[in-house]
PDB file of C-alpha atoms in Angstrom:
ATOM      1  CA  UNK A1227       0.000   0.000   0.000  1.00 55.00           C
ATOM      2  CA  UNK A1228       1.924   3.388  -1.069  1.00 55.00           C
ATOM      3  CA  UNK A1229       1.732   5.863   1.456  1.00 56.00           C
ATOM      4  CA  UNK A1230      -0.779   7.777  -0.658  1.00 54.00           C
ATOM      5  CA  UNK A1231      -3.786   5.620  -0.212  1.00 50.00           C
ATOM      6  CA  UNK A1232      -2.534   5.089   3.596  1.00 52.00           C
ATOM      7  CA  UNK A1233      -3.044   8.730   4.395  1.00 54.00           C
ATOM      8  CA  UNK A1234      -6.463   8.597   2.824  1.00 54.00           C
ATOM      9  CA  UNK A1235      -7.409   5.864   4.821  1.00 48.00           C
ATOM     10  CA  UNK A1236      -5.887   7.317   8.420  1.00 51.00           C
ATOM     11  CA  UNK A1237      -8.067  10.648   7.044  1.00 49.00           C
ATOM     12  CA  UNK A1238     -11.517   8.713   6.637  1.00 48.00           C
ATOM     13  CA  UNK A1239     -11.173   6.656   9.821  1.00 47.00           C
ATOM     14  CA  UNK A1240     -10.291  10.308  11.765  1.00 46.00           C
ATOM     15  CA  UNK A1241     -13.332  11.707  10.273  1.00 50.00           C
ATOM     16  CA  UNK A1242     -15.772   8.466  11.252  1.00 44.00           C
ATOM     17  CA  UNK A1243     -13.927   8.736  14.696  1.00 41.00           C
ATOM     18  CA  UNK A1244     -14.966  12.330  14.799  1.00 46.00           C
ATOM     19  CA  UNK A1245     -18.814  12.111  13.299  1.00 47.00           C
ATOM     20  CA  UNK A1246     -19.459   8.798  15.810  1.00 45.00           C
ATOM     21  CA  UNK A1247     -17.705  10.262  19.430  1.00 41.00           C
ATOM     22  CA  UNK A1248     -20.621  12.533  19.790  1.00 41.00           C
ATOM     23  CA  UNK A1249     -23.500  10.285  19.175  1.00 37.00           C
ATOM     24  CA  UNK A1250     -21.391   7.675  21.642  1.00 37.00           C
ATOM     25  CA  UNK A1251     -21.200  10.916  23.950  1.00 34.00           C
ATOM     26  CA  UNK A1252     -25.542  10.795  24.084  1.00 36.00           C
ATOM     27  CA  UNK A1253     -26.093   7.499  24.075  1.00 35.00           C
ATOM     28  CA  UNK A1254     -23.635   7.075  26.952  1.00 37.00           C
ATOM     29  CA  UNK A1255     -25.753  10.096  28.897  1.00 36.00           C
ATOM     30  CA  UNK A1256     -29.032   8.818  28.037  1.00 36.00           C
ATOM     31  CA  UNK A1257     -27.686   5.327  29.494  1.00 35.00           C
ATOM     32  CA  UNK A1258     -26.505   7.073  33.007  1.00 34.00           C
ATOM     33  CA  UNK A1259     -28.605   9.993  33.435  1.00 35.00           C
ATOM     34  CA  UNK A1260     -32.107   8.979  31.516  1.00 40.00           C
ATOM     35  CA  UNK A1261     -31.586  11.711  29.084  1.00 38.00           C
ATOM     36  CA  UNK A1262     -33.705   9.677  26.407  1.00 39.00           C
ATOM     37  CA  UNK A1263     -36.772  10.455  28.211  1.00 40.00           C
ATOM     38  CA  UNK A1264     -35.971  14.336  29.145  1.00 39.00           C
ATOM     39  CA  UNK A1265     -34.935  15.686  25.983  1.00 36.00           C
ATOM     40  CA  UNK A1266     -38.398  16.564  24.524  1.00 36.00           C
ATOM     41  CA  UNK A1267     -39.136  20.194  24.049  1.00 35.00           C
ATOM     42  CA  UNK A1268     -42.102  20.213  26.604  1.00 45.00           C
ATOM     43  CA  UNK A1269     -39.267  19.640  29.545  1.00 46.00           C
ATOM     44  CA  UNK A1270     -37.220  21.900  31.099  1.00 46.00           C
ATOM     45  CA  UNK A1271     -34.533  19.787  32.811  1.00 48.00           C
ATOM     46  CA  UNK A1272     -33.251  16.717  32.254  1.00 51.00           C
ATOM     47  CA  UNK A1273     -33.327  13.921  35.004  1.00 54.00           C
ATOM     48  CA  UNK A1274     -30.021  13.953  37.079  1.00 65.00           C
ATOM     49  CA  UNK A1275     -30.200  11.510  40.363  1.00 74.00           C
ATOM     50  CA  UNK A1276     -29.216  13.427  43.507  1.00 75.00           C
ATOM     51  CA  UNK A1277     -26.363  11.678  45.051  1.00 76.00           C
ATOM     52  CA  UNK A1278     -27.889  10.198  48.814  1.00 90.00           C
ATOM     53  CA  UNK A1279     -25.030  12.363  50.779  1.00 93.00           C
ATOM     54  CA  UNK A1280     -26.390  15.180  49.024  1.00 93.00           C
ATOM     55  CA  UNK A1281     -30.238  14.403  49.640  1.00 96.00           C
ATOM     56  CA  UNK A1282     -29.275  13.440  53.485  1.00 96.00           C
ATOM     57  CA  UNK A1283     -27.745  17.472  53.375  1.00 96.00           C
ATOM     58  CA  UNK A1284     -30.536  19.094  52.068  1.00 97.00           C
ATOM     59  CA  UNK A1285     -33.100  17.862  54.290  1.00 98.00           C
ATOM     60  CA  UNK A1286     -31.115  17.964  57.406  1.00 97.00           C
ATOM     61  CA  UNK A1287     -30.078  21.946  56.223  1.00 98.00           C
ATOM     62  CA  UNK A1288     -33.893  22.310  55.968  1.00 98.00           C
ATOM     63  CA  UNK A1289     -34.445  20.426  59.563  1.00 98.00           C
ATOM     64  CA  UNK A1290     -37.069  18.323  57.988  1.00 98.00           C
ATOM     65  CA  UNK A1291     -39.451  16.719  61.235  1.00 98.00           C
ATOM     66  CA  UNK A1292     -42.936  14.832  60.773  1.00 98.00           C
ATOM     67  CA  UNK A1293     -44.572  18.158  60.912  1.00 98.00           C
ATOM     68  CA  UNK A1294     -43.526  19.016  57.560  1.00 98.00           C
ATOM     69  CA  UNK A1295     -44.707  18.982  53.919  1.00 98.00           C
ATOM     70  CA  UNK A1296     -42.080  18.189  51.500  1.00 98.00           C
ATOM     71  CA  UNK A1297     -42.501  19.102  47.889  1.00 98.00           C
ATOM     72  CA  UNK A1298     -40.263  18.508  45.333  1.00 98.00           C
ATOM     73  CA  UNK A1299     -40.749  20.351  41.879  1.00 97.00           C
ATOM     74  CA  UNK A1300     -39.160  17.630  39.554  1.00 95.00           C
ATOM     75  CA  UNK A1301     -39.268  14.612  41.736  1.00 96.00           C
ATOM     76  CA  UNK A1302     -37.278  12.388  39.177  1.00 95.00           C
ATOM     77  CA  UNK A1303     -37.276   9.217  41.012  1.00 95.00           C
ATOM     78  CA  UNK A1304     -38.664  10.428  44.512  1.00 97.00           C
ATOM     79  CA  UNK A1305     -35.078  10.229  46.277  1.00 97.00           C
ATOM     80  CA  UNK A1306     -36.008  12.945  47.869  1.00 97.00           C
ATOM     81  CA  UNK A1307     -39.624  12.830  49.275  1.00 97.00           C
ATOM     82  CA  UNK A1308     -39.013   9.243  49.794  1.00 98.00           C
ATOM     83  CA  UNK A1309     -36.320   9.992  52.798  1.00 98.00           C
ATOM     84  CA  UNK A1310     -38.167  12.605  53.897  1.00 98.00           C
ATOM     85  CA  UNK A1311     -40.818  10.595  54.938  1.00 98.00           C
ATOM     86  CA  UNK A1312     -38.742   7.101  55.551  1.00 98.00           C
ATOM     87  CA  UNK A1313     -36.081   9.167  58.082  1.00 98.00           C
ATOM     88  CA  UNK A1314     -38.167  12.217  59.398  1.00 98.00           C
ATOM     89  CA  UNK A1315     -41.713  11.059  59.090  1.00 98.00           C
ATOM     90  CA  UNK A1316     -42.846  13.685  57.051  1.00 98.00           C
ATOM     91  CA  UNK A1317     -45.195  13.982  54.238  1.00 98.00           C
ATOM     92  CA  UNK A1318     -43.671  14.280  50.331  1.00 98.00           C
ATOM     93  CA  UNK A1319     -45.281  15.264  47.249  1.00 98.00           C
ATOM     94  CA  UNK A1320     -43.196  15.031  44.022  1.00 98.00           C
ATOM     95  CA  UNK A1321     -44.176  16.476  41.015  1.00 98.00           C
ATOM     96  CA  UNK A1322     -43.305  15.502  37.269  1.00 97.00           C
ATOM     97  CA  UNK A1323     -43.672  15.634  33.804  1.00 95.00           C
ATOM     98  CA  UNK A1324     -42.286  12.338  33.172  1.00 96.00           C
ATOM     99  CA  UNK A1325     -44.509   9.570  33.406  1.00 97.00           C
ATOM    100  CA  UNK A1326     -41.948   6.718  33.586  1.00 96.00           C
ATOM    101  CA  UNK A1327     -40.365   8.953  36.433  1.00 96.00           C
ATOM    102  CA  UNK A1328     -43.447   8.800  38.037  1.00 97.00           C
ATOM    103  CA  UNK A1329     -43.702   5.430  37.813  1.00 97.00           C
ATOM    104  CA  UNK A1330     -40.427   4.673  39.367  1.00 97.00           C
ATOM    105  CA  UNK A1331     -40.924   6.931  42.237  1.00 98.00           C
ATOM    106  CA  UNK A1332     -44.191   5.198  43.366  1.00 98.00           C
ATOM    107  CA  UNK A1333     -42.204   1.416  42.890  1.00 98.00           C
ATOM    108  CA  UNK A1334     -39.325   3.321  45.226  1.00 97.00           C
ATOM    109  CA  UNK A1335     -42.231   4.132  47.970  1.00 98.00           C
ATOM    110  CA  UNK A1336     -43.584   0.939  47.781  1.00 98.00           C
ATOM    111  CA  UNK A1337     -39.932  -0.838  48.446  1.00 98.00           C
ATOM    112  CA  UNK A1338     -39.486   1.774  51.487  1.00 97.00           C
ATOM    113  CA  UNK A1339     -42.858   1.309  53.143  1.00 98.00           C
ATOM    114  CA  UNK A1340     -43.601   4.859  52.724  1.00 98.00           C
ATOM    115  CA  UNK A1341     -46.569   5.232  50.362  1.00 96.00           C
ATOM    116  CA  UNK A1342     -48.715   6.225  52.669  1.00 98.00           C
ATOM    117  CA  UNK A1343     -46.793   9.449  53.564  1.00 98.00           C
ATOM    118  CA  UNK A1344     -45.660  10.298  50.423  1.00 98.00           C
ATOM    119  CA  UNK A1345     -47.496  10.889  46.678  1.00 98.00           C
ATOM    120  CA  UNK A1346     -46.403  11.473  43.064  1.00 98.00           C
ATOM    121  CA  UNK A1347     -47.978  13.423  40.795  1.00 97.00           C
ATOM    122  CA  UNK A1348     -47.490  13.558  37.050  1.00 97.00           C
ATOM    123  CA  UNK A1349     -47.691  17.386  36.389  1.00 96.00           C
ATOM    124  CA  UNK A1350     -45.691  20.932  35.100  1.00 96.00           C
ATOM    125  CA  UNK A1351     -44.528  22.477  38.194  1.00 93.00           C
ATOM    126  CA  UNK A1352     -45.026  26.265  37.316  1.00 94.00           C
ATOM    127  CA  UNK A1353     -48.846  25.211  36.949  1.00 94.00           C
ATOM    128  CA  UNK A1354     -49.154  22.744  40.638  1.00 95.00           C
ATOM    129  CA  UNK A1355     -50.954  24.426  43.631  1.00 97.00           C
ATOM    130  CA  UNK A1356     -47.901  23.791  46.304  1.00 97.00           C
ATOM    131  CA  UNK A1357     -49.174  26.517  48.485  1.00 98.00           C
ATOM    132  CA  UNK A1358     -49.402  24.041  51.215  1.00 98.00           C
ATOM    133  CA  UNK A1359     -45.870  23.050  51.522  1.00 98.00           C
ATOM    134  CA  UNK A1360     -43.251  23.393  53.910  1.00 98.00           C
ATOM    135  CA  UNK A1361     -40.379  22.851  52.402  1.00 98.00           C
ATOM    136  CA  UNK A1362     -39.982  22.889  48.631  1.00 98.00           C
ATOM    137  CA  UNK A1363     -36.954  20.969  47.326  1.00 98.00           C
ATOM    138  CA  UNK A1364     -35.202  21.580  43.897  1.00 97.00           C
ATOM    139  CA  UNK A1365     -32.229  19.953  41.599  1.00 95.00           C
ATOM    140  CA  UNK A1366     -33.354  22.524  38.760  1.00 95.00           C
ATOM    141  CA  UNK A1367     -31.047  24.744  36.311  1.00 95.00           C
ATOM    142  CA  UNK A1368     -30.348  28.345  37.886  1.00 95.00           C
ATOM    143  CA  UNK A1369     -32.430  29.631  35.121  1.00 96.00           C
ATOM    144  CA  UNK A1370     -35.340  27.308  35.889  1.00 96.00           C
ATOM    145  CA  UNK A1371     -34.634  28.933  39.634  1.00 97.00           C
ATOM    146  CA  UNK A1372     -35.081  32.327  38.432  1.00 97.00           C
ATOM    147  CA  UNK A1373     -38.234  31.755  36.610  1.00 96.00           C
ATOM    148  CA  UNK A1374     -39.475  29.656  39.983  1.00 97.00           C
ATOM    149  CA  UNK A1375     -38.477  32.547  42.460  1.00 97.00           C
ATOM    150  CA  UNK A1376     -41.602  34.662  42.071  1.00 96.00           C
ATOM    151  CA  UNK A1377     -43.753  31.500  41.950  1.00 97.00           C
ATOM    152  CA  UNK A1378     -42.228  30.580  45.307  1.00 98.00           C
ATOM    153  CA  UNK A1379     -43.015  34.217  46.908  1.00 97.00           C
ATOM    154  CA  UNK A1380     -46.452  34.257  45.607  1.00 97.00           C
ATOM    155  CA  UNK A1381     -47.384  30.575  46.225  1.00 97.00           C
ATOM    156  CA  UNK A1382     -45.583  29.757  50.290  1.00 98.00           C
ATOM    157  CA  UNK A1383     -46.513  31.088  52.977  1.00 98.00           C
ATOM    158  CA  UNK A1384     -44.093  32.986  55.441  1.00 98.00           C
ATOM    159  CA  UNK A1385     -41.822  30.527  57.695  1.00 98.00           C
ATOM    160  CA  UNK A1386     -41.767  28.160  54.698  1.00 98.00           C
ATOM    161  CA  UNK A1387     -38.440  27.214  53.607  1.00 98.00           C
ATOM    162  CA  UNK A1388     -36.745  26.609  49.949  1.00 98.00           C
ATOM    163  CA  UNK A1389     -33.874  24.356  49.571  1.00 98.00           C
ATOM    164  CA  UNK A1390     -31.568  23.808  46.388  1.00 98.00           C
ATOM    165  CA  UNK A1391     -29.297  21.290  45.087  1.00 96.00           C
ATOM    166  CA  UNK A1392     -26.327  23.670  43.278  1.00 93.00           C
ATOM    167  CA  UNK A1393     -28.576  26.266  42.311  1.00 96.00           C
ATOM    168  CA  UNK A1394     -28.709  29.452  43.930  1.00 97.00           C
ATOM    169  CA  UNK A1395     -32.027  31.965  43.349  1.00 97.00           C
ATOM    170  CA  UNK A1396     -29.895  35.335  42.262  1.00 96.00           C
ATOM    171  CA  UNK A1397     -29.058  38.321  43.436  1.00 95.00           C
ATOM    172  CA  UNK A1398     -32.572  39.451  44.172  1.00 94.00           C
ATOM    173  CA  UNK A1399     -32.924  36.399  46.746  1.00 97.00           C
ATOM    174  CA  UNK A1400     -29.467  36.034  48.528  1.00 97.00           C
ATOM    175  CA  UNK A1401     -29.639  32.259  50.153  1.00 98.00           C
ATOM    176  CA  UNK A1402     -29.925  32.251  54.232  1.00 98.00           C
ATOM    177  CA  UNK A1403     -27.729  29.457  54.589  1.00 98.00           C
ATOM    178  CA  UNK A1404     -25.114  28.075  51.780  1.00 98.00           C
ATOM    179  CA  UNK A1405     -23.589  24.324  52.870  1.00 97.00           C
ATOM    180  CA  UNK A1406     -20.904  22.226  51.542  1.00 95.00           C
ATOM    181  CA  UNK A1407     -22.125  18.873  51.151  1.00 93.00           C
ATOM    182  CA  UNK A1408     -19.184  16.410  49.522  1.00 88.00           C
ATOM    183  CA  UNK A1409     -18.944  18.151  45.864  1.00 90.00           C
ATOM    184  CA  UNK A1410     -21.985  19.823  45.763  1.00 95.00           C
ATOM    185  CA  UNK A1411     -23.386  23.292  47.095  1.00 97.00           C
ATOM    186  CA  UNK A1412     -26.787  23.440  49.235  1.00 97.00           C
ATOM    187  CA  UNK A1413     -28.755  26.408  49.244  1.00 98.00           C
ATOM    188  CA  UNK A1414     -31.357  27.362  51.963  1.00 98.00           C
ATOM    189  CA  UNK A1415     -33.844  30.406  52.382  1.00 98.00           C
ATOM    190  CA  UNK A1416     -37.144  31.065  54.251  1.00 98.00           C
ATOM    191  CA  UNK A1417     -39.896  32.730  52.871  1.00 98.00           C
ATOM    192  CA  UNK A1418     -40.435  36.101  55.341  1.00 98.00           C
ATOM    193  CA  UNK A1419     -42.767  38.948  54.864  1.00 97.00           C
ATOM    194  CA  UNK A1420     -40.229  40.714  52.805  1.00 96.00           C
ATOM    195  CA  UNK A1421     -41.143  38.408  49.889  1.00 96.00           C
ATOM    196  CA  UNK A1422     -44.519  38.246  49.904  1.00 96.00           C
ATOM    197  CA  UNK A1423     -44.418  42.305  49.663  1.00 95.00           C
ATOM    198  CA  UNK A1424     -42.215  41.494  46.555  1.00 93.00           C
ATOM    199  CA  UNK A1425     -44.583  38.695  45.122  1.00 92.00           C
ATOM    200  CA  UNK A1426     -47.762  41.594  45.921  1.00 90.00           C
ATOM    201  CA  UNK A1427     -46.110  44.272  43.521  1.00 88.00           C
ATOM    202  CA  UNK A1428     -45.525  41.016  40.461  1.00 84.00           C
ATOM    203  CA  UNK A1429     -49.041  40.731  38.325  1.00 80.00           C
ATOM    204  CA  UNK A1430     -49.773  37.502  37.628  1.00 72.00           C
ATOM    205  CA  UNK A1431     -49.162  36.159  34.218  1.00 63.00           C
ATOM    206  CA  UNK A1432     -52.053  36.655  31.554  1.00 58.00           C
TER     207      UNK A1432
END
């Protein structure tokens, strides 16, 4: 083979290498994370399991007892709500738009013993009555957090408490507590009177 028709080959085989890596790249993610069923354009975030250290952080940062109502706005799998109620005794409500999510998170419930303190609710988040909560827990993009923060005002009522997963809630909503919790970053703020005079002065969307 003259060195030629080598070159051309090593040239097409770097260019298959290089059109196939990124479709390996997906189907690798959907494998992991469950991308395959978040990538439609009626989702917002794709379904990323919170790591147990990191759900044990949250709730303890939001001192979760069997007093409280624990929603979580894009439940995924129902890590969350589901040791809420199995280690505090509290009642969980996860919401999402994923039905096989939903699915999953009511055969987790069932293997804890906790369906009777906990429910899941196929549903779009900005459009769920979670006035009743608690605590609201989120593993959502920052920009998902902005566009929840008024929503969160308007909807809680004062002495409630927000916790994130990595995502803060801006400038305009400084966190009340920030915690280190392995790699990741726990956020933590209570709804007070100051932001339900902000959520008065925000019309409602038409």
């Amino acid at each position: 083979m003259n060195s030629k028709k080598k070159t051309r080959l090593t040239f097409a085989a770097f260019i298959l290498v290089a059109l196939l890596t990124p479709v390996f790249v997906v189907i690798c993610a959907k494998s992991q994370f469950g991308l395959d069923e978040m990538m439609g354009p009626e989702l917002d975030a794709g379904f990323i399991t919170t790591w147990p250290e990191t759900v044990d952080g949250m709730l303890k940062l939001a001192e979760i007892n069997e007093n409280d109502l624990v929603y979580d706005l894009g439940c995924g799998d129902g890590r969350i709500v589901i040791a809420a109620a199995r280690d505090y005794g509290a009642r969980g409500i996860g919401i999402d738009l994923n039905p096989k999510r939903i699915e999953e998170a009511n055969a987790n419930a069932k293997a804890a013993k906790v369906e009777h303190l906990v429910q899941f609710r196929l549903g779009n988040f900005y459009k769920v009555d979670f006035s009743d909560a608690t605590v609201v827990a989120l593993y959502l993009p920052q920009t998902i957090n902005y566009e929840l923060r008024p929503i969160l005002w308007k909807q809680l009522k004062v002495g409630s408490k927000v916790v994130s997963n990595e995502s803060d809630m801006g400038p305009e909503w400084p966190a009340e507590k920030i915690e280190q919790v392995g790699t990741k970053t726990v956020y933590l703020w209570t709804i007070t009177e100051a932001e339900k005079r902000k959520a008065a002065s925000i019309p409602d969307p038409e």
